[in-house]
Amino acid sequence: MKKRNYLLFVLIAILAAGVGVYTSYQHAQPQAVQQTPEARAVANLFAQTMPDAAGKPQALSQWKGKPLIINFWATWCAPCVEEMPELAALQAEVAPVQIIGIGVDSQENIAQFAEKFHIYYPLYVAGTGATDLLRQFGNQAGGLPFTVLVGLDGNLKKVYLGRLNFDELRRDLASLKNM
């Protein structure tokens, strides 16, 4: 009987030691960093490959590490069309900040629009797939135009729904160094 109690005690001790080692190991492991919805949206954007206005597939990851103004637009959206020439003029003014346009339209329509209105910053064709991206950035209704400001650090700094107020955008860009 004593031998049986001794074996039971040893078995319980081994089990307790195993639980202790397992618990210690779990606490020593770094916890997974939880991304904010905004960080996931930016990461998902950079994971995309979209055709440019000429139809050539482009990885949006090429813009990682650069401050960006990302403008979601469509050729059939009147406020989008109104702000495009001003965005095009702004590109020369705000370098090294890069403006990119993501069109909720066909490649053909975007190419014709870019040529007609002399839009020389990069334009990409997302088609209806842009709706998911808009929602990830918090634009649940999918309204256009929709503009996203991403800092040099790759973090979302601000979103703008509707036609841009360029004075506000310039102020935000000026303070981007502090964002």
Coordinates of C-alpha atoms in Angstrom, one line a residue:
M1 CA 0.0 0.0 0.0
K2 CA 2.8 2.4 0.8
K3 CA 4.4 1.7 -2.5
R4 CA 1.1 2.5 -4.3
N5 CA 0.8 5.8 -2.4
Y6 CA 4.4 6.7 -3.2
L7 CA 3.8 6.1 -6.9
L8 CA 0.6 8.1 -6.8
F9 CA 2.6 10.9 -5.1
V10 CA 5.3 10.8 -7.8
L11 CA 2.8 10.8 -10.6
I12 CA 1.0 13.9 -9.1
A13 CA 4.4 15.6 -8.7
I14 CA 5.4 14.9 -12.3
L15 CA 2.0 16.2 -13.5
A16 CA 2.3 19.3 -11.4
A17 CA 5.8 20.0 -12.6
G18 CA 4.6 19.5 -16.2
V19 CA 1.8 22.0 -15.7
G20 CA 4.3 24.5 -14.1
V21 CA 6.7 24.2 -17.0
Y22 CA 4.0 24.6 -19.6
T23 CA 2.5 27.6 -17.8
S24 CA 6.0 29.2 -17.5
Y25 CA 6.7 28.6 -21.2
Q26 CA 3.4 30.2 -22.3
H27 CA 4.1 33.4 -20.2
A28 CA 7.6 33.6 -21.6
Q29 CA 6.4 33.7 -25.2
P30 CA 5.8 37.1 -26.7
Q31 CA 2.1 37.8 -27.1
A32 CA 0.9 38.4 -30.6
V33 CA 0.6 42.1 -31.4
Q34 CA -3.0 43.0 -32.0
Q35 CA -3.3 45.2 -35.0
T36 CA -5.8 48.0 -35.0
P37 CA -8.5 48.0 -37.8
E38 CA -6.6 51.0 -39.3
A39 CA -3.3 49.1 -39.4
R40 CA -5.0 46.1 -40.9
A41 CA -6.6 48.3 -43.6
V42 CA -3.2 49.8 -44.5
A43 CA -1.5 46.4 -44.5
N44 CA -4.3 45.0 -46.7
L45 CA -4.0 47.9 -49.1
F46 CA -0.2 47.3 -49.4
A47 CA -0.9 43.5 -50.0
Q48 CA -3.0 44.4 -53.1
T49 CA -1.9 44.2 -56.8
M50 CA -4.0 46.3 -59.1
P51 CA -3.7 47.2 -62.8
D52 CA -2.6 50.7 -63.5
A53 CA -4.4 52.9 -66.0
A54 CA -2.5 51.2 -68.8
G55 CA -3.7 47.8 -67.6
K56 CA -0.3 46.7 -66.2
P57 CA -0.5 44.9 -62.8
Q58 CA 1.2 46.9 -60.1
A59 CA 2.0 45.9 -56.5
L60 CA 0.9 48.6 -54.1
S61 CA 3.6 47.5 -51.7
Q62 CA 5.9 49.6 -53.8
W63 CA 4.5 52.6 -51.8
K64 CA 5.4 51.2 -48.4
G65 CA 7.6 53.5 -46.4
K66 CA 6.4 56.7 -48.2
P67 CA 3.9 59.2 -47.0
L68 CA 0.8 58.8 -49.2
I69 CA -2.5 60.5 -50.1
I70 CA -4.7 57.7 -51.4
N71 CA -7.7 59.0 -53.3
F72 CA -10.6 56.6 -54.0
W73 CA -12.6 58.0 -57.0
A74 CA -14.6 57.2 -60.1
T75 CA -15.1 58.9 -63.4
W76 CA -18.8 58.9 -62.9
C77 CA -18.5 60.7 -59.5
A78 CA -18.9 64.5 -60.1
P79 CA -17.1 65.6 -56.9
C80 CA -14.2 63.2 -57.7
V81 CA -13.9 64.7 -61.2
E82 CA -13.9 68.2 -59.7
E83 CA -11.1 67.6 -57.3
M84 CA -8.8 65.6 -59.7
P85 CA -7.1 68.6 -61.4
E86 CA -6.4 70.1 -58.0
L87 CA -5.0 66.8 -56.8
A88 CA -2.8 66.6 -59.9
A89 CA -1.5 70.2 -59.2
L90 CA -0.9 69.3 -55.6
Q91 CA 1.4 66.4 -56.4
A92 CA 4.2 68.7 -57.5
E93 CA 3.7 70.9 -54.4
V94 CA 3.8 68.1 -51.8
A95 CA 6.7 65.9 -52.9
P96 CA 8.0 63.6 -51.3
V97 CA 4.4 62.8 -50.4
Q98 CA 2.9 60.6 -53.1
I99 CA -0.6 60.9 -54.4
I100 CA -2.1 57.7 -55.8
G101 CA -5.6 57.3 -57.1
I102 CA -7.7 54.1 -56.8
G103 CA -10.5 54.0 -59.3
V104 CA -13.8 52.4 -58.7
D105 CA -14.3 52.1 -62.5
S106 CA -13.0 50.3 -65.5
Q107 CA -9.4 50.4 -66.8
E108 CA -10.6 51.9 -70.1
N109 CA -12.5 54.7 -68.4
I110 CA -9.7 55.5 -66.1
A111 CA -7.1 55.6 -68.9
Q112 CA -9.3 57.9 -71.0
F113 CA -9.9 60.2 -68.1
A114 CA -6.2 60.4 -67.1
E115 CA -5.3 61.3 -70.7
K116 CA -8.1 63.9 -71.1
F117 CA -7.4 65.6 -67.8
H118 CA -3.6 65.2 -67.7
I119 CA -3.5 63.2 -64.5
Y120 CA 0.1 62.0 -64.1
Y121 CA 0.2 60.6 -60.6
P122 CA -0.3 56.8 -60.4
L123 CA -3.9 55.6 -61.0
Y124 CA -4.9 52.1 -60.2
V125 CA -8.1 50.2 -61.2
A126 CA -9.9 48.5 -58.3
G127 CA -13.3 48.3 -59.9
T128 CA -16.0 47.2 -57.5
G129 CA -13.3 45.5 -55.4
A130 CA -12.6 49.0 -53.9
T131 CA -15.8 48.7 -51.8
D132 CA -14.1 46.3 -49.5
L133 CA -11.1 48.5 -49.1
L134 CA -13.3 51.5 -48.4
R135 CA -15.1 49.6 -45.7
Q136 CA -11.8 48.6 -44.1
F137 CA -10.8 52.2 -43.8
G138 CA -14.1 53.0 -42.1
N139 CA -16.2 54.1 -45.1
Q140 CA -19.1 51.7 -44.5
A141 CA -21.4 53.5 -47.0
G142 CA -18.8 53.3 -49.8
G143 CA -19.1 57.1 -50.5
L144 CA -16.8 58.8 -53.0
P145 CA -14.6 60.6 -53.1
F146 CA -12.8 59.1 -50.2
T147 CA -9.2 60.0 -49.3
V148 CA -6.8 58.4 -46.9
L149 CA -3.6 60.0 -45.5
V150 CA -0.9 57.5 -44.6
G151 CA 2.3 58.7 -42.8
L152 CA 5.9 57.8 -43.5
D153 CA 5.6 55.2 -40.7
G154 CA 2.8 53.4 -42.6
N155 CA 0.1 54.4 -40.1
L156 CA -3.2 55.8 -41.1
K157 CA -3.3 59.5 -40.1
K158 CA -6.6 60.7 -41.4
V159 CA -9.5 60.0 -43.7
Y160 CA -11.6 62.4 -45.7
L161 CA -15.1 61.6 -47.0
G162 CA -16.4 63.8 -49.7
R163 CA -14.8 66.5 -51.8
L164 CA -11.4 67.5 -50.3
N165 CA -10.9 70.8 -48.6
F166 CA -7.4 71.4 -49.9
D167 CA -6.6 74.0 -47.2
E168 CA -7.3 71.4 -44.6
L169 CA -5.3 68.8 -46.5
R170 CA -2.3 71.1 -46.7
R171 CA -2.5 71.8 -43.0
D172 CA -2.6 68.1 -42.3
L173 CA 0.3 67.5 -44.6
A174 CA 2.3 70.3 -42.8
S175 CA 1.7 68.6 -39.5
L176 CA 2.4 65.1 -40.9
K177 CA 5.9 65.4 -39.5
N178 CA 4.4 65.4 -36.1
M179 CA 1.9 62.6 -36.8

